[in-house]
Coordinates of C-alpha atoms in Angstrom, one line a residue:
X2 CA 19.7 17.7 2.4
X3 CA 19.2 14.0 3.2
X4 CA 17.4 14.9 6.4
X5 CA 15.0 17.2 4.6
X6 CA 14.2 14.5 2.1
X7 CA 13.4 12.1 4.9
X8 CA 11.2 14.6 6.6
X9 CA 9.3 15.3 3.4
X10 CA 8.8 11.6 2.8
X11 CA 7.4 11.2 6.3
X12 CA 4.9 14.0 5.6
X13 CA 3.3 12.3 2.8
X14 CA 4.0 8.6 3.6
X15 CA 1.5 8.2 6.5
X16 CA -1.5 9.9 4.6
X17 CA -0.7 7.8 1.6
X18 CA -0.8 4.6 3.5
X19 CA -4.0 5.6 5.2
X20 CA -5.6 6.5 1.9
X21 CA -4.6 3.2 0.4
X22 CA -6.0 1.2 3.3
X23 CA -9.3 3.1 3.1
X24 CA -9.5 2.6 -0.7
X25 CA -8.8 -1.1 -0.4
X26 CA -11.5 -1.5 2.2
X27 CA -14.1 0.3 0.0
X28 CA -13.1 -1.7 -3.1
X29 CA -13.3 -5.0 -1.2
X30 CA -16.8 -4.3 0.1
X31 CA -18.1 -2.7 -3.0
X32 CA -17.6 -5.8 -5.1
X33 CA -20.7 -7.2 -3.5
X34 CA -22.7 -4.1 -3.9
X35 CA -25.2 -3.9 -6.8
X36 CA -27.9 -1.4 -7.6
X37 CA -30.1 -4.4 -8.0
X38 CA -29.6 -5.9 -4.6
X39 CA -30.2 -4.6 -1.1
X40 CA -31.3 -1.3 -2.6
X41 CA -33.2 -0.5 0.6
X42 CA -31.0 0.0 3.6
X43 CA -32.4 0.8 7.0
X44 CA -29.7 2.2 9.4
X45 CA -30.6 3.2 12.9
X46 CA -29.3 6.5 13.9
X47 CA -28.8 6.9 17.6
X48 CA -30.1 10.1 19.2
X49 CA -27.4 10.1 21.8
X50 CA -24.4 12.3 21.2
X51 CA -21.1 10.7 20.4
X52 CA -18.2 12.6 21.8
X53 CA -15.6 11.0 19.6
X54 CA -16.1 9.7 16.0
X55 CA -15.6 6.0 15.8
X56 CA -16.0 3.2 13.2
X57 CA -19.0 2.0 15.2
X58 CA -20.4 3.4 18.4
X59 CA -19.3 1.8 21.6
X60 CA -22.8 1.5 22.9
X61 CA -26.3 1.6 21.5
X62 CA -27.9 4.5 23.2
X63 CA -31.5 3.5 23.4
X64 CA -33.6 6.1 25.2
X65 CA -37.3 6.2 25.8
X66 CA -39.1 7.9 23.0
X67 CA -40.9 11.1 24.1
X68 CA -44.5 11.7 23.0
X69 CA -43.4 14.3 20.5
X70 CA -41.1 11.8 18.9
X71 CA -43.5 8.9 18.8
X72 CA -43.7 9.3 15.0
X73 CA -40.3 8.4 13.6
X74 CA -38.4 10.4 11.0
X75 CA -36.9 8.8 7.9
X76 CA -33.8 10.0 6.0
X77 CA -34.0 9.1 2.2
X78 CA -31.3 9.0 -0.4
X79 CA -32.8 8.9 -3.9
X80 CA -30.2 8.6 -6.6
X81 CA -30.2 8.4 -10.4
X82 CA -28.0 8.8 -13.5
X83 CA -28.4 10.1 -17.0
X84 CA -32.0 10.4 -18.1
X85 CA -33.4 9.9 -14.6
X86 CA -34.2 13.5 -13.7
X87 CA -37.9 13.3 -14.4
X88 CA -38.1 9.9 -12.6
X89 CA -36.4 11.3 -9.5
X90 CA -39.0 14.1 -9.3
X91 CA -41.8 11.6 -9.5
X92 CA -40.3 9.3 -6.9
X93 CA -39.5 12.2 -4.6
X94 CA -43.1 13.4 -4.7
X95 CA -44.4 9.9 -4.1
X96 CA -42.2 9.5 -1.1
X97 CA -42.6 13.0 0.4
X98 CA -43.7 13.8 3.9
X99 CA -42.7 17.0 5.8
X100 CA -41.4 15.0 8.8
X101 CA -38.8 13.2 6.7
X102 CA -35.4 14.3 5.3
X103 CA -34.4 13.8 1.6
X104 CA -31.2 14.0 -0.4
X105 CA -31.4 13.5 -4.2
X106 CA -28.3 12.7 -6.3
X107 CA -28.0 12.8 -10.1
X108 CA -24.6 11.5 -11.0
X109 CA -22.1 13.2 -13.3
X110 CA -23.1 11.0 -16.3
X111 CA -26.2 13.2 -16.5
X112 CA -25.8 16.4 -18.5
X113 CA -25.3 19.7 -16.7
X114 CA -28.7 20.8 -18.0
X115 CA -30.5 17.8 -16.5
X116 CA -28.8 18.4 -13.2
X117 CA -29.7 22.1 -13.3
X118 CA -33.3 21.3 -14.0
X119 CA -33.5 19.0 -11.0
X120 CA -31.7 21.6 -8.8
X121 CA -34.2 24.2 -9.8
X122 CA -37.1 21.9 -9.1
X123 CA -35.7 21.2 -5.5
X124 CA -35.1 24.9 -5.0
X125 CA -38.3 26.3 -6.4
X126 CA -40.9 23.7 -5.5
X127 CA -43.1 25.7 -3.0
X128 CA -43.5 22.8 -0.5
X129 CA -39.8 22.1 -0.4
X130 CA -39.0 25.8 0.2
X131 CA -41.6 26.0 3.0
X132 CA -40.5 22.9 4.9
X133 CA -36.8 22.9 3.9
X134 CA -36.2 19.2 4.1
X135 CA -35.1 18.4 0.6
X136 CA -31.5 18.8 -0.6
X137 CA -29.7 18.0 -3.8
X138 CA -26.1 16.9 -3.9
X139 CA -24.6 19.9 -5.7
X140 CA -21.1 18.4 -6.0
X141 CA -22.3 15.3 -7.9
X142 CA -20.3 12.1 -7.9
X143 CA -19.5 9.9 -10.8
X144 CA -20.8 6.4 -9.9
X145 CA -19.7 3.1 -11.4
X146 CA -22.0 0.1 -11.2
X147 CA -20.6 -2.4 -8.8
X148 CA -17.7 -0.1 -8.0
X149 CA -16.6 1.5 -4.7
X150 CA -18.1 4.8 -5.8
X151 CA -21.5 3.3 -5.2
X152 CA -20.6 3.0 -1.5
X153 CA -18.8 6.4 -1.3
X154 CA -21.9 8.1 -2.9
X155 CA -24.1 6.6 -0.2
X156 CA -21.7 7.6 2.5
X157 CA -21.6 11.1 1.1
X158 CA -25.4 11.4 1.2
X159 CA -25.5 10.0 4.8
X160 CA -22.9 12.6 5.8
X161 CA -25.1 15.4 4.5
X162 CA -28.1 14.0 6.3
X163 CA -26.2 13.6 9.5
X164 CA -24.8 17.2 9.3
X165 CA -27.9 19.1 8.0
X166 CA -30.9 16.8 8.5
X167 CA -31.4 17.0 12.2
X168 CA -32.5 13.9 14.1
X169 CA -33.8 10.9 12.2
X170 CA -34.4 7.3 12.9
X171 CA -33.8 5.2 9.8
X172 CA -31.9 5.7 6.6
X173 CA -33.4 4.4 3.3
X174 CA -31.3 4.2 0.2
X175 CA -33.3 4.1 -3.1
X176 CA -32.7 4.6 -6.7
X177 CA -34.7 6.0 -9.6
X178 CA -35.9 2.5 -10.4
X179 CA -37.5 2.1 -7.0
X180 CA -41.1 3.1 -6.1
X181 CA -43.3 3.0 -2.9
X182 CA -46.2 0.7 -2.6
X183 CA -47.6 2.3 0.5
X184 CA -48.0 5.9 1.7
X185 CA -45.6 7.6 4.0
X186 CA -48.4 7.8 6.6
X187 CA -48.7 4.0 6.3
X188 CA -44.9 3.6 6.7
X189 CA -44.5 6.0 9.6
X190 CA -47.5 4.7 11.5
X191 CA -46.2 1.1 11.2
X192 CA -42.6 2.0 12.2
X193 CA -43.7 4.0 15.2
X194 CA -44.6 0.7 16.9
X195 CA -41.4 -1.2 16.4
X196 CA -38.0 -0.8 18.1
X197 CA -35.9 1.9 16.4
X198 CA -32.6 0.0 16.7
X199 CA -33.7 -2.6 14.1
X200 CA -31.9 -2.6 10.8
X201 CA -33.8 -4.2 7.9
X202 CA -31.1 -5.5 5.6
X203 CA -31.1 -8.7 3.5
X204 CA -27.8 -10.4 4.1
X205 CA -25.9 -13.6 4.1
X206 CA -22.3 -14.7 4.7
X207 CA -22.8 -17.6 2.1
X208 CA -21.3 -15.6 -0.7
X209 CA -20.7 -18.7 -2.9
X210 CA -19.4 -17.9 -6.4
X211 CA -18.9 -14.2 -5.5
X212 CA -15.8 -15.2 -3.5
X213 CA -13.9 -16.2 -6.6
X214 CA -15.5 -13.8 -9.0
X215 CA -15.9 -10.6 -6.9
X216 CA -14.0 -10.9 -3.6
X217 CA -10.6 -12.2 -4.9
X218 CA -10.2 -10.2 -8.1
X219 CA -8.5 -6.8 -7.9
X220 CA -10.6 -4.0 -9.5
X221 CA -10.1 -0.4 -10.4
X222 CA -13.0 2.0 -10.5
X223 CA -12.5 4.7 -13.2
X224 CA -14.9 7.0 -11.4
X225 CA -12.3 7.6 -8.7
X226 CA -10.1 9.5 -11.2
X227 CA -12.0 10.1 -14.5
X228 CA -14.8 12.5 -15.4
X229 CA -16.2 10.0 -18.0
X230 CA -18.2 6.9 -16.9
X231 CA -16.8 3.5 -17.9
X232 CA -16.9 0.0 -16.6
X233 CA -14.6 -1.4 -13.9
X234 CA -11.1 -2.6 -14.8
X235 CA -10.3 -6.1 -13.7
X236 CA -6.7 -7.0 -12.8
X237 CA -5.5 -10.5 -13.5
X238 CA -3.9 -10.9 -10.1
X239 CA -6.0 -12.4 -7.3
X240 CA -6.0 -11.6 -3.6
X241 CA -6.9 -13.6 -0.5
X242 CA -10.2 -12.9 1.3
X243 CA -9.9 -11.4 4.8
X244 CA -9.6 -13.6 7.8
X245 CA -9.9 -11.0 10.5
X246 CA -13.7 -10.6 9.9
X247 CA -16.5 -12.3 8.0
X248 CA -17.6 -11.1 4.6
X249 CA -21.3 -10.5 4.0
X250 CA -23.1 -9.5 0.8
X251 CA -22.5 -5.8 1.0
X252 CA -20.5 -3.0 2.7
X253 CA -23.0 -2.0 5.4
X254 CA -24.0 -5.6 5.9
X255 CA -20.4 -6.5 6.7
X256 CA -19.8 -3.5 9.0
X257 CA -23.0 -4.2 11.0
X258 CA -22.6 -8.0 11.3
X259 CA -19.0 -7.7 12.4
X260 CA -19.8 -5.3 15.2
X261 CA -20.9 -7.2 18.3
X262 CA -23.3 -4.4 19.4
X263 CA -25.1 -4.3 16.1
X264 CA -25.3 -7.8 14.8
X265 CA -28.4 -8.6 16.9
X266 CA -30.2 -5.6 15.5
X267 CA -30.6 -7.1 12.0
X268 CA -33.9 -8.2 10.4
X269 CA -33.0 -10.3 7.3
X270 CA -35.3 -8.6 4.8
X271 CA -34.9 -5.4 2.8
X272 CA -38.7 -4.7 2.6
X273 CA -38.6 -4.8 -1.2
X274 CA -40.5 -6.7 -3.8
X275 CA -38.1 -7.8 -6.6
X276 CA -38.8 -10.3 -9.4
X277 CA -35.7 -12.5 -9.9
X278 CA -34.9 -15.4 -12.2
X279 CA -34.4 -18.7 -10.4
X280 CA -31.6 -19.0 -9.7
X281 CA -31.1 -15.2 -9.6
X282 CA -29.1 -13.5 -12.3
X283 CA -27.2 -10.3 -11.9
X284 CA -30.2 -8.1 -12.7
X285 CA -33.8 -8.5 -11.7
X286 CA -36.8 -8.4 -14.1
X287 CA -38.4 -5.1 -15.0
X288 CA -41.8 -5.1 -13.3
X289 CA -45.0 -4.8 -15.4
X290 CA -48.8 -4.9 -14.9
X291 CA -48.5 -8.7 -14.7
X292 CA -46.6 -8.4 -11.5
X293 CA -49.1 -6.1 -9.8
X294 CA -51.1 -8.6 -7.6
X295 CA -48.1 -10.6 -6.5
X296 CA -46.4 -7.3 -5.7
X297 CA -49.3 -6.1 -3.5
X298 CA -49.6 -9.5 -1.8
X299 CA -45.9 -9.4 -0.8
X300 CA -46.9 -6.7 1.8
X301 CA -43.6 -4.9 1.1
X302 CA -43.5 -1.1 1.2
X303 CA -41.2 -0.7 -1.9
X304 CA -40.7 -2.5 -5.2
X305 CA -38.1 -2.4 -8.0
X306 CA -37.1 -2.5 -10.9
X307 CA -39.3 -0.1 -12.8
X308 CA -38.6 1.2 -16.3
X309 CA -39.1 4.9 -17.0
X310 CA -42.8 5.8 -17.6
X311 CA -43.8 2.2 -16.9
X312 CA -47.7 2.0 -16.9
X313 CA -47.6 0.0 -13.7
X314 CA -46.5 3.2 -11.9
X315 CA -49.7 4.9 -12.8
X316 CA -51.7 2.0 -11.5
X317 CA -49.7 2.1 -8.2
X318 CA -50.4 5.9 -8.0
X319 CA -54.1 5.4 -8.5
X320 CA -54.9 2.3 -6.6
X321 CA -52.3 2.2 -3.8
X322 CA -51.1 5.8 -3.2
X323 CA -54.1 7.9 -4.2
X324 CA -51.7 10.2 -6.1
X325 CA -52.7 12.3 -9.1
X326 CA -50.2 13.1 -11.9
X327 CA -47.6 15.6 -10.7
X328 CA -49.1 15.6 -7.2
X329 CA -48.2 14.5 -3.7
X330 CA -49.5 11.5 -1.9
X331 CA -52.5 12.5 0.3
X332 CA -52.0 12.3 4.1
X333 CA -53.2 13.8 7.3
X334 CA -50.4 16.4 7.1
X335 CA -51.9 18.2 4.2
X336 CA -55.1 20.1 5.0
X337 CA -56.7 20.8 1.7
X338 CA -59.6 19.4 -0.2
X339 CA -57.3 18.2 -2.9
X340 CA -53.9 17.2 -1.6
X341 CA -52.5 16.9 -5.1
X342 CA -52.8 20.6 -5.8
X343 CA -49.2 22.0 -6.1
X344 CA -49.8 25.7 -6.2
X345 CA -50.4 26.5 -2.5
X346 CA -49.1 24.9 0.7
X347 CA -50.2 27.4 3.3
X348 CA -52.3 24.9 5.3
X349 CA -49.9 22.2 6.4
X350 CA -51.3 20.5 9.5
X351 CA -49.6 18.9 12.4
X352 CA -47.1 16.6 10.7
X353 CA -47.2 14.1 13.5
X354 CA -50.8 13.3 12.7
X355 CA -51.0 10.3 10.5
X356 CA -53.8 8.7 8.4
X357 CA -52.8 5.0 7.9
X358 CA -54.7 3.0 5.3
X359 CA -54.6 -0.5 3.9
X360 CA -50.9 -0.2 3.2
X361 CA -50.2 0.0 7.0
X362 CA -52.0 -3.2 7.6
X363 CA -50.1 -5.0 4.9
X364 CA -46.7 -3.8 6.2
X365 CA -47.7 -4.7 9.8
X366 CA -48.4 -8.3 8.7
X367 CA -45.0 -8.5 7.0
X368 CA -43.0 -7.1 9.9
X369 CA -44.9 -9.1 12.5
X370 CA -44.3 -12.2 10.5
X371 CA -40.6 -11.4 10.3
X372 CA -40.1 -10.6 14.0
X373 CA -42.2 -13.6 15.2
X374 CA -40.6 -16.2 12.9
X375 CA -39.1 -19.2 14.6
X376 CA -35.8 -18.8 12.7
X377 CA -35.6 -15.0 13.3
X378 CA -32.5 -15.2 15.5
X379 CA -30.7 -17.8 13.4
X380 CA -31.0 -15.5 10.3
X381 CA -29.3 -12.7 12.1
X382 CA -25.8 -12.2 10.5
X383 CA -25.6 -15.9 9.6

């Protein structure tokens, strides 16, 4: 009897310990994560096959890009919460290109009716059905702001894209309050001329006040066990920060910067225009028409934070994207007189043909400036 009890304990003891270690790691890193910071994440996906899954790959497999792959592919996660269903549809259409892969996620705080409407949109939209590159996370996650479930939701989407999305070059994590400032033809054209191992992530190891207020406190994320959304629980006890590795301002940032083979792939910019207080507070400002010119002059391909039905979005559609209401952004891939017509998509052209515009020139200036900066290397994982 005693022997059987010992054997039973052994069966569950090791999985329990491993689960606790993983949960601790996610919680520790998630304390730095905020939907208002580093909302754009570029992650290079190697095209080489990895025989054994590892925490990070042992070598960067950089192979010469063939002519058919000269135009990169981007994998997008676009996520939202209650009331964001309509915004997700608009953002998805503004970001759409047949060469890319997309996952949309509406978390469990949204009603079942709202999630069903978004699922039907993804399933029945003629273009998505024809190309087959848009997926919705059917088993939605409950996501807590600043909690580890923000990280696990991103990892969940990345796993779907890795399993079902074929080959792609960069992963971009956006929310319903993000919006593009350039066309996908502009973005793909510009990225086709830069090394595909680069990761555009704004990061620092100078975490300052976050060490005492976010790294040391012990937190509990209710979304890990509850079906109802609520804020994090803060435990009064404190813990020491890790000494085996250096903390940076986010989960992915910490993983990349503590991996020798990846830390020199970083570009310290998240390619977003965001309006902050000085010094920055927890949340950025909502963007309005007053921010338009400064936003364009930033040369960034994305901006945030936009309110729902913000008039500035209409101005971006008209003046920067050439997009009509309910339509897609024009590009070389769509061979019709009016690329915004949504009824018929029988004449999609070669999706590797691009039609870059002024947005490509703006983004090129930004990236060239970042890569040629005198302090470029000193800003990598510092």
